[in-house]
XYZ file of C-alpha atoms in Angstrom:
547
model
C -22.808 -25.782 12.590
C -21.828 -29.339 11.473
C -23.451 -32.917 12.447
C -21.382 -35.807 12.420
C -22.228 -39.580 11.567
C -20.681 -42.153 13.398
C -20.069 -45.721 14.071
C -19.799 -46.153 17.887
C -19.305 -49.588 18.966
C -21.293 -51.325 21.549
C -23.037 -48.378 22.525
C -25.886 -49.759 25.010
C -29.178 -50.082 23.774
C -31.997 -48.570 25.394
C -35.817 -49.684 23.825
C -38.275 -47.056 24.385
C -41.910 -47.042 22.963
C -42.500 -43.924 20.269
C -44.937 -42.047 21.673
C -46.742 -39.224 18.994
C -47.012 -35.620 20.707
C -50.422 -34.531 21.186
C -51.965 -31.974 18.775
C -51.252 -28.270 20.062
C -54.408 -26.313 20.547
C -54.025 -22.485 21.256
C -57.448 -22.374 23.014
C -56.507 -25.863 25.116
C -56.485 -24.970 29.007
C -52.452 -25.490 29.651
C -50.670 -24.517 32.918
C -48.109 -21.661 32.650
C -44.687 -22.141 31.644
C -42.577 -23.003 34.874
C -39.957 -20.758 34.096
C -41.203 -17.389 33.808
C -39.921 -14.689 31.240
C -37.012 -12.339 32.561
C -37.250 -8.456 32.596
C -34.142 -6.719 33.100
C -33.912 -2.988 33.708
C -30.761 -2.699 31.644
C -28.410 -1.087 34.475
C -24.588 -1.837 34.063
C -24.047 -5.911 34.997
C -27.916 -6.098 35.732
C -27.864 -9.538 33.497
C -24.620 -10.956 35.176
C -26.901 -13.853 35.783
C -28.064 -14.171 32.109
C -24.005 -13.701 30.984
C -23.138 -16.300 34.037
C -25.428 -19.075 32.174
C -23.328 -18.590 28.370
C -21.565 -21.427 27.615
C -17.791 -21.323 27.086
C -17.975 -23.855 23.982
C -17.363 -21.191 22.102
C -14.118 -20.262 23.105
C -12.165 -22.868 20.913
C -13.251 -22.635 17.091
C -15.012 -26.071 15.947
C -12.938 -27.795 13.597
C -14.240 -28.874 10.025
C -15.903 -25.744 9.939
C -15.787 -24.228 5.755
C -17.433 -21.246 4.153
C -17.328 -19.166 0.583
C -16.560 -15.748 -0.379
C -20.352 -14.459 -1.159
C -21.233 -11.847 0.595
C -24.847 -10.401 1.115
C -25.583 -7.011 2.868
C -29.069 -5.573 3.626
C -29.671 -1.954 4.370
C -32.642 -0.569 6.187
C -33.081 3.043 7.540
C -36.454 2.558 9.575
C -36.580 6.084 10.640
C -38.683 7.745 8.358
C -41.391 4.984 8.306
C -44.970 6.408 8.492
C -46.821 5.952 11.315
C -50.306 7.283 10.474
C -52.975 5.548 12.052
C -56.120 7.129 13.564
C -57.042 7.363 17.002
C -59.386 4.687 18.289
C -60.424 4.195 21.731
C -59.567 0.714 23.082
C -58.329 -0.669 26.153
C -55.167 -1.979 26.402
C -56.587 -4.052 29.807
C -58.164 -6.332 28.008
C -57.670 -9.485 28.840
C -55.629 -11.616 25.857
C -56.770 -15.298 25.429
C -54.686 -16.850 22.542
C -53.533 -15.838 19.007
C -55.332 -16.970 16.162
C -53.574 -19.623 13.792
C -52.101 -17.895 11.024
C -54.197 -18.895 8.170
C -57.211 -16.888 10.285
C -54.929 -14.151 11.152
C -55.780 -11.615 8.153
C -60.194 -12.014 8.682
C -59.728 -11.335 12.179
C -57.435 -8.209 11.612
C -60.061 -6.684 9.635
C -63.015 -7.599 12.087
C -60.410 -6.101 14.700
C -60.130 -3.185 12.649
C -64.192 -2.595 11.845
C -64.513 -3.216 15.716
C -62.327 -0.139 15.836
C -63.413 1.803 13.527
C -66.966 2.070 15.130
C -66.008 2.864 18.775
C -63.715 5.791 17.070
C -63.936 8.860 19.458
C -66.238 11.595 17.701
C -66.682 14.825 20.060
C -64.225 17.476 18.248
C -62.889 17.651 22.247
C -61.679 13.886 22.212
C -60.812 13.704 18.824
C -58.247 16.292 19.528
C -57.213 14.893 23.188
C -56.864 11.555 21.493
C -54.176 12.799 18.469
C -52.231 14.966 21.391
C -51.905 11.746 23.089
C -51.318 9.810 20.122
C -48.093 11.832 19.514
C -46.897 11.839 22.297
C -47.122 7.788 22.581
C -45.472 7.808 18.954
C -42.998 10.582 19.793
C -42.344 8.320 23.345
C -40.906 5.120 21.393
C -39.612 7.033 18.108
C -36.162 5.591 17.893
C -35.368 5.694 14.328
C -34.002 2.194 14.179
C -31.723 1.133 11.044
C -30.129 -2.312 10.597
C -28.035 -4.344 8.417
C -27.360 -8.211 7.604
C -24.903 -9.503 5.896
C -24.142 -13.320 4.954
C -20.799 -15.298 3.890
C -21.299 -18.624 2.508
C -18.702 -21.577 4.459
C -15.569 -22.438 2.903
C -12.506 -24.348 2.775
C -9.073 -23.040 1.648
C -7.785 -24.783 -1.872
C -4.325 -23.231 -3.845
C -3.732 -20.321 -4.841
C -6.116 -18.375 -2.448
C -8.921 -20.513 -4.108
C -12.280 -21.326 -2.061
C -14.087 -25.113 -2.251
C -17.818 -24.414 -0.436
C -18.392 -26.568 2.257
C -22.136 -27.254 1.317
C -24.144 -27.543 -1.339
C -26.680 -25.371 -0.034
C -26.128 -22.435 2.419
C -27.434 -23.350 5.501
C -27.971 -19.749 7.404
C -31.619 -18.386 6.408
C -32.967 -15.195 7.740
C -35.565 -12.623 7.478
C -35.913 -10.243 6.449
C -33.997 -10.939 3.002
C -32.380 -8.380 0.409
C -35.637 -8.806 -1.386
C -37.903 -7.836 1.492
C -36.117 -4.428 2.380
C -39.308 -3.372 4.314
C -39.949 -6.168 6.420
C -38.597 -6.322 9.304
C -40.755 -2.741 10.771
C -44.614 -3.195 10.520
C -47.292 -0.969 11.913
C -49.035 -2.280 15.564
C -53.038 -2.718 14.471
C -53.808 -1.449 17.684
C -51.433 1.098 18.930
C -50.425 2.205 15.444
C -46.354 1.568 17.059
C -43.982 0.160 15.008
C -42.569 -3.464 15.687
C -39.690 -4.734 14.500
C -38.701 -8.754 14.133
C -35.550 -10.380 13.120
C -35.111 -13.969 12.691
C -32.076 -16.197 11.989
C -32.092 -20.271 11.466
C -28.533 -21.692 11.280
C -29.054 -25.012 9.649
C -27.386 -28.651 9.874
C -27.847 -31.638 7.934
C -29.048 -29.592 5.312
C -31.078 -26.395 4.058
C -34.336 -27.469 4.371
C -35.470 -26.797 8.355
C -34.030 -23.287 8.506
C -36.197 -22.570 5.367
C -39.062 -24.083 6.743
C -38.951 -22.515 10.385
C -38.023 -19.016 8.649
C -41.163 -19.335 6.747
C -43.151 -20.577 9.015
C -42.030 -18.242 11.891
C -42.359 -14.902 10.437
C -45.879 -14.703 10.404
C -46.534 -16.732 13.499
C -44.318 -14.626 15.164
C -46.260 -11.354 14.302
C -49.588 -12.931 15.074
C -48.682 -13.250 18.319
C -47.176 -9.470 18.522
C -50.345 -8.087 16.782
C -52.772 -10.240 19.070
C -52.801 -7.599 21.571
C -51.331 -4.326 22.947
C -49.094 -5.413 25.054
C -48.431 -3.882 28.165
C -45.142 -4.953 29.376
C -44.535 -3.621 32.619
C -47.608 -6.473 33.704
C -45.860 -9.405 34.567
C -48.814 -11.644 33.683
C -48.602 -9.930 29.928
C -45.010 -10.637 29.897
C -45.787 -14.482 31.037
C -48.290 -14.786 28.912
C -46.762 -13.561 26.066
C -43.735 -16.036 26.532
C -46.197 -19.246 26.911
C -47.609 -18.094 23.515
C -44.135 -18.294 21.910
C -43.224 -21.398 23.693
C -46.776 -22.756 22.443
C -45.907 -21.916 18.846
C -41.956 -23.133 18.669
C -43.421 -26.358 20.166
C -46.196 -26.463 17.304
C -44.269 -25.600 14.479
C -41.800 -28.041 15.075
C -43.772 -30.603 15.515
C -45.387 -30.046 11.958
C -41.934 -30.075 10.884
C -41.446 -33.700 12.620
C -44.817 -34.876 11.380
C -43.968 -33.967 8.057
C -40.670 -35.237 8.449
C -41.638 -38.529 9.792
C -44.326 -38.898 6.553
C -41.356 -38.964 4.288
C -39.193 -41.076 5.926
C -41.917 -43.907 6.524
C -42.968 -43.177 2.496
C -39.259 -43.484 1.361
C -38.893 -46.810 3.680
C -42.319 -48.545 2.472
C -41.025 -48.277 -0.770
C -38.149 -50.770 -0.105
C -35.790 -47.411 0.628
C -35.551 -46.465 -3.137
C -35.047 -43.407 -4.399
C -34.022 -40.315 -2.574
C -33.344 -40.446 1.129
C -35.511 -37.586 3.091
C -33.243 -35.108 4.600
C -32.626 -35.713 8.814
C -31.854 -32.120 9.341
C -32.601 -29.291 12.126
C -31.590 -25.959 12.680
C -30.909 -23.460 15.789
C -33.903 -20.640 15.644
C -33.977 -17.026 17.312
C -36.245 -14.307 17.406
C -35.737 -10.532 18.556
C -38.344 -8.305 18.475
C -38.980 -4.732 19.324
C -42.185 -3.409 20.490
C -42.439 -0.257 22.493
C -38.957 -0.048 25.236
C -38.589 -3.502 25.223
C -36.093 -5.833 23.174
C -37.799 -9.854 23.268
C -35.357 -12.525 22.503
C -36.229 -16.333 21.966
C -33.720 -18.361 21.709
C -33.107 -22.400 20.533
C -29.820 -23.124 19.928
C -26.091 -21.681 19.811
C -26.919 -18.743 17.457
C -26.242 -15.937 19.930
C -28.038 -12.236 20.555
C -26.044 -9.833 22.370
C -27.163 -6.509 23.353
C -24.890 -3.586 24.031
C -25.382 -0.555 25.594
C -23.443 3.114 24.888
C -22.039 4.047 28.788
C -20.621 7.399 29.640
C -17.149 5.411 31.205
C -13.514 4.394 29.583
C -13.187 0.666 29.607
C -12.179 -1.860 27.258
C -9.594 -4.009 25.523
C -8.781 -1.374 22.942
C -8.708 1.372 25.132
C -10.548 3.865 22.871
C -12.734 6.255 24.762
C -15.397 6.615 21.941
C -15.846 2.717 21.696
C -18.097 2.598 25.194
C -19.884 0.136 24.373
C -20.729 -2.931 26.984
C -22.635 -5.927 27.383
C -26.186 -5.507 29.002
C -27.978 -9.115 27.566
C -26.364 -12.003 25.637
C -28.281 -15.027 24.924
C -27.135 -18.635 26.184
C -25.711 -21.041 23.867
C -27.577 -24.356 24.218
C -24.768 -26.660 24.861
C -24.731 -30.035 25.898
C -22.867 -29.216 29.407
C -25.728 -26.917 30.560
C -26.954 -27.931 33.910
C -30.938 -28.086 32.346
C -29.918 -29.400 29.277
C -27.880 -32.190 29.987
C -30.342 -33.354 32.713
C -32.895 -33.397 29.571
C -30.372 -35.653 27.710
C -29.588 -37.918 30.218
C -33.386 -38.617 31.180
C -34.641 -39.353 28.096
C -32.301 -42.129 26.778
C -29.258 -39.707 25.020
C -25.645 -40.840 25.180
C -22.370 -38.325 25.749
C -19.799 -39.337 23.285
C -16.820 -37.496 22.640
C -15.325 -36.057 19.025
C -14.234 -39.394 18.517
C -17.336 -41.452 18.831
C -16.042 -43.024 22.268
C -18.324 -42.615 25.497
C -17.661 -40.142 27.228
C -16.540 -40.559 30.791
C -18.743 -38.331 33.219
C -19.970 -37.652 36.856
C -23.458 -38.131 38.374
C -25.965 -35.482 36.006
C -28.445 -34.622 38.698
C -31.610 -32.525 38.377
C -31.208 -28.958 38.414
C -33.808 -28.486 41.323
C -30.816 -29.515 43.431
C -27.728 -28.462 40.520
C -28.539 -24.907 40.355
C -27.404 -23.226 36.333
C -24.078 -24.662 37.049
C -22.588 -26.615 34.285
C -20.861 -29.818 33.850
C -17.454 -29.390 33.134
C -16.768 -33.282 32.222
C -19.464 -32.274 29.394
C -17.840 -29.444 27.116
C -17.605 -30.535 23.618
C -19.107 -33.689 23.831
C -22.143 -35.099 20.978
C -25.385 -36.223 21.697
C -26.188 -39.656 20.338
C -29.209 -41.851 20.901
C -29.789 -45.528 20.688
C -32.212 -47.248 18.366
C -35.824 -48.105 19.891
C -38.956 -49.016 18.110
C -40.096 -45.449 17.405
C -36.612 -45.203 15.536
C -37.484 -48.627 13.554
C -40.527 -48.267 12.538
C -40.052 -44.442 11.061
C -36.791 -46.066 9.051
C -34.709 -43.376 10.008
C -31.013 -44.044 10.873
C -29.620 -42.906 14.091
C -25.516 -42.567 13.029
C -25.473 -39.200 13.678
C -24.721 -36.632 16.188
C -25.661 -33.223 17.468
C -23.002 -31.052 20.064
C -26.086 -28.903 20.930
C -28.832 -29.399 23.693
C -31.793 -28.014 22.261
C -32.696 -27.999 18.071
C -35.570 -26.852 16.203
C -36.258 -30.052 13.574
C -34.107 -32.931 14.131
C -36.400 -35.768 13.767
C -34.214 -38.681 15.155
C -33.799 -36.362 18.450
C -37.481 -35.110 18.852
C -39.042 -39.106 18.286
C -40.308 -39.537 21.941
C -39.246 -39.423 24.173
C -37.533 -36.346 23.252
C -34.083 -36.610 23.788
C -33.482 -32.716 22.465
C -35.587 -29.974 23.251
C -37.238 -27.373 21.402
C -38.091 -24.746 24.398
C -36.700 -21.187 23.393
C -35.578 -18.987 26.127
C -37.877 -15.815 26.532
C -35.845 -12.721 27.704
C -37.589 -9.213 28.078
C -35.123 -6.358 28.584
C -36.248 -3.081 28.986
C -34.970 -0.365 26.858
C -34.264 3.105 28.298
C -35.181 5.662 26.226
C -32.084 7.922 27.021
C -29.648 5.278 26.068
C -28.157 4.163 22.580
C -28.138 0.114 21.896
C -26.044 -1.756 19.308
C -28.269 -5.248 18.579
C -25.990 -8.470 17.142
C -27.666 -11.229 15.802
C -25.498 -13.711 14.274
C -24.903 -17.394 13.863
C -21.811 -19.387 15.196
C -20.082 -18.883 12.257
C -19.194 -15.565 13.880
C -19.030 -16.659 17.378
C -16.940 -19.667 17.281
C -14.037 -18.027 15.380
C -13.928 -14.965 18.186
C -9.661 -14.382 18.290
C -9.821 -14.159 22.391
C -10.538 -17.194 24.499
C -11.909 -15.658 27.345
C -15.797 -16.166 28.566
C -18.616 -15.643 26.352
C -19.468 -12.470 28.244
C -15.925 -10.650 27.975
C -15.798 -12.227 24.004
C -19.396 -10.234 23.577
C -17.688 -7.214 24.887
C -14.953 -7.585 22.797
C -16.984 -7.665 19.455
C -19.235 -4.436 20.876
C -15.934 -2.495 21.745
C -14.718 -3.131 17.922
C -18.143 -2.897 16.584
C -18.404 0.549 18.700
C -14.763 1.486 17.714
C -15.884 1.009 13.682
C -19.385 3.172 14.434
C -16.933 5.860 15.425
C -14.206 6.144 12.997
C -16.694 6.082 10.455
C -19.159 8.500 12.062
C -15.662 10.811 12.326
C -14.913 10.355 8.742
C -18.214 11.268 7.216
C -17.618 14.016 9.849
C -14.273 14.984 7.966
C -15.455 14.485 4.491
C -18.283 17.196 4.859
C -15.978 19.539 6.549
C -16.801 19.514 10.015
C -15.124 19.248 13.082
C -14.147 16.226 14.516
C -14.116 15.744 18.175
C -13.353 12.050 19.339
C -14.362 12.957 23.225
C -18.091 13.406 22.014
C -19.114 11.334 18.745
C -22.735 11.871 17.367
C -23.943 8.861 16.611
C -26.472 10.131 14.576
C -23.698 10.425 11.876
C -24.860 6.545 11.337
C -25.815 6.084 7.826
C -27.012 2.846 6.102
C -24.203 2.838 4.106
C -22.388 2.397 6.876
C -23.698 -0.384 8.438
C -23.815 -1.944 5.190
C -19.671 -1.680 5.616
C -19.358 -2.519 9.311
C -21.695 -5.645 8.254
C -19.345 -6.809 5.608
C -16.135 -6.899 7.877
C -17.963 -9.192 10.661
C -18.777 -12.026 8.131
C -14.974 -11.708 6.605
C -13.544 -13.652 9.003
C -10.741 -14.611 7.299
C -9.413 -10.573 7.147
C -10.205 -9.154 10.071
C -7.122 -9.799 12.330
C -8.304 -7.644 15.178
C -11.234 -10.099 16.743
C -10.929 -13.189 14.708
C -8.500 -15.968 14.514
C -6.127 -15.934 12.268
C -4.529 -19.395 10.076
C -7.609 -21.046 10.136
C -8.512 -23.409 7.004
C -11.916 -23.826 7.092
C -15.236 -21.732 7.815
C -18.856 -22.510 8.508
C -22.004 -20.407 7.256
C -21.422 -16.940 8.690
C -24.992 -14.557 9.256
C -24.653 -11.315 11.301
C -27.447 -8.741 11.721
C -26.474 -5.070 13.025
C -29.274 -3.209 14.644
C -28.350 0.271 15.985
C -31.457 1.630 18.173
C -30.599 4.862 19.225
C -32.243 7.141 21.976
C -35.663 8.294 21.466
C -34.726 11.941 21.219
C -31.790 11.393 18.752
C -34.975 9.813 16.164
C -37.498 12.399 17.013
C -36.369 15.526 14.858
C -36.253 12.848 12.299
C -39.124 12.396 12.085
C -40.893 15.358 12.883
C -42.441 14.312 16.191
């Protein structure tokens, strides 16, 4: 992801009074979220409309885009993680208020805990009714989940097959890390379930927000899992649980902001000597796993896509043991989005084009009366904004750019009135039990250098089909190698090994080599992060684990 200073000329000027957001309170009495999470039921083309709303930005690969040759891979095989927690009897109807702040989080787990601990069932009878039903709950969502990440640093081309780094810093943070094998599974303090969360900041302007937000969200993100049993097929728990993440990405980054506008105002009282604070922001998702349902939150134009294993023939390759197919893929938060550049336009932001001219462009209307429908006259245009008094008296500079519509940091944006918003999406989609899912996570280093220019949706595809086609031939070899016979009509995906994630990781980040899905005679390449999540049926995990 790159920013981009300019030097428009007479740009008009537009004086707006700053205006300091008010202090978020998780207790406060705040309407609902208008827009309400989405639950899909995961049925082939059930979230056309989700697909319909990605952003075909992403078809032509940004230019000035550089990466290096490091490569990081992280291996997890979740299957065999305990789940031993004792029966306690507590109702999962209770009625969920608010998350506590994280620095309270721990005290009240362990009150939570003593609570349960004394209304433990103690008749022989229940005790016994209560573990039969306690493996069979464990047994119900045992999917023996196993993941890999893998990171290449952004580059540019020099002789001789040499590599200059494009930054400093790398600029893609995510958790878990190499040194935190463990952490993305952690035991439910109620249920005793496991949950899994990955996270993934792509930074610009500099390393610093996707380090904060990756620090700050972990925790705050399992606070709000932990909170309460969550019963998601109650629409109220899923809308609740959505206005508690909106809640805390609007919190957080307005302690980034605050802390953000503290240096600036320090580094311009002291007649703007020594170092200049850091202007930078960062796209932020979330995906979580918590019973049969995959959460995604999304700020940004890193992308989640979610495939699905179908019994059916279909693809680009033409490889019957690929099968894989698109069932969710997050929206990239471009300017040209119908909600989004409505945002921009109301609150004082200017469309300028790659070259720092204005960009020429119809009526932006509000999309009450728009519907999702994007504005074509918008794709690949920058966001810039106008100095006002807010700007002034912070001493920040505003010659710079975005070509995104909603950030996470980004002080000059986020100074009110906001001309860049930090509201995630909130997708639920329900997992079938039945069904194997293949779970990308990656950053637009691997999503803006995609080989076909076709929609987001049929690019998604693409990368399952090869992702699915790799699963296969490796599943087949390790088949081979042990002796065994291979048949292509009916691959056992339970073949999957960490090891071979590890490998299937390591070819998505290497864009420069792999011909099949990624263009080729490129010079440059931006920060590259790409988490594989395979989540297979519950019954292919249970003998695993001995439920």
């Amino acid at each position: 992801m790159a920013t981009s200073i300019i030097n428009p000329n007479q740009i008009e000027t537009k004086s707006v009074k700053y205006i300091q957001n008010k202090e978020y309170s998780p207790t406060s009495s705040s309407s609902p979220p208008q827009n309400e999470g989405i639950i899909q039921e995961m049925e082939p083309n059930c979230s056309e409309s989700n697909n319909n709303n990605n952003n075909n930005n992403n078809n032509n690969v940004k230019k000035g885009m550089t990466r290096s040759d490091t490569v990081e891979t992280l291996i997890v095989d979740d299957g065999s993680v305990p789940l031993e927690v004792e029966a306690t009897a507590s109702s999962s109807d209770d009625s969920p208020t608010s998350p506590k702040s994280t620095s309270s989080n721990n005290s009240n787990k362990n009150k939570k805990s003593n609570n349960n601990n004394n209304n433990r069932l103690t008749s022989n009878e229940s005790d016994t009714t209560a573990q039969i039903n306690k493996k069979t709950i464990l047994s119900q969502y045992n999917r023996a989940i196993k993941w890999s990440v893998a990171t290449e640093r952004g580059y540019e081309k020099g002789p001789n097959k040499t590599r200059k780094p494009i930054h400093n810093f790398m600029e893609d943070f995510h958790f878990p890390t190499l040194d935190d094998k463990n952490a993305a599974v952690h035991t439910h303090p109620v249920s005793g379930l496991p949950v899994y969360i990955w996270l993934l900041a792509d930074g610009h302007g500099g390393h610093e927000a996707p380090q904060f937000f990756i620090r700050e969200m972990r925790m705050a993100m399992e606070d709000i899992v932990d909170f309460h049993d969550w019963n998601w097929e109650k629409k109220e728990e899923c809308q609740l649980f959505e206005r508690f993440i909106k809640d805390k990405y609007k919190e957080i980054d307005k302690k980034f902001c605050d802390m953000k506008t503290k240096q600036f105002k320090a580094w311009k009282a002291s007649g703007f000597k020594g170092e200049k604070p850091l202007d930078d922001g960062c796209t932020f998702i979330v995906n979580i796993i918590y019973k049969n349902m995959h959460i995604n939150c999304n700020v940004g134009d890193s992308r989640t896509v979610l495939g699905r294993r179908e019994n059916i023939k279909r693809g680009l390759f033409s490889h019957r043991e690929s099968v894989w197919s698109q069932v969710f893929g997050s929206r990239d938060h471009a300017p040209e989005l119908s909600d989004m550049a409505y945002h921009i336009s109301q609150n004082g932001g200017i469309f300028l084009n790659q070259n720092g001219s204005k960009r020429v462009h119809g009526a932006i209307v509000s999309p009450a009366k728009r519907g999702t429908k994007s504005y074509s006259d918008l794709v690949g245009t920058r966001i810039y904004r106008a100095v006002n008094q807010g700007i002034s008296d912070i001493g920040i500079s505003n010659m710079r750019t975005l070509n995104m519509g909603a950030t996470m940091g980004d002080l000059l944006f986020k100074i009110e009135p906001a001309v860049l918003t930090n509201e995630p999406d909130v997708t639920f989609n329900k997992l079938n039990t039945n069904k194997d899912y293949l779970l990308v996570i990656a950053s637009d280093g691997v999503w803006d250098y995609l080989k076909y220019d076709y929609s987001a949706t049929q690019m998604n595809n693409n990368l399952l089909e090869f992702l699915g086609l790799s699963m296969s031939a490796w599943c087949q070899k390790k088949k081979a190698a042990e002796g065994g016979k291979v048949d292509k009509k009916n691959i056992n995906l339970n073949e999957i090994t960490p090891e071979i994630l590890e490998d299937i990781a390591k070819i998505i980040v290497q864009r420069d080599y792999v011909k099949e899905i990624y263009c080729q005679g490129l010079e440059k390449f931006d920060d590259c992060t790409a988490f594989l999540v395979f989540i297979p049926a519950v019954n292919n995990g249970a003998k695993q684990n001995n439920l």
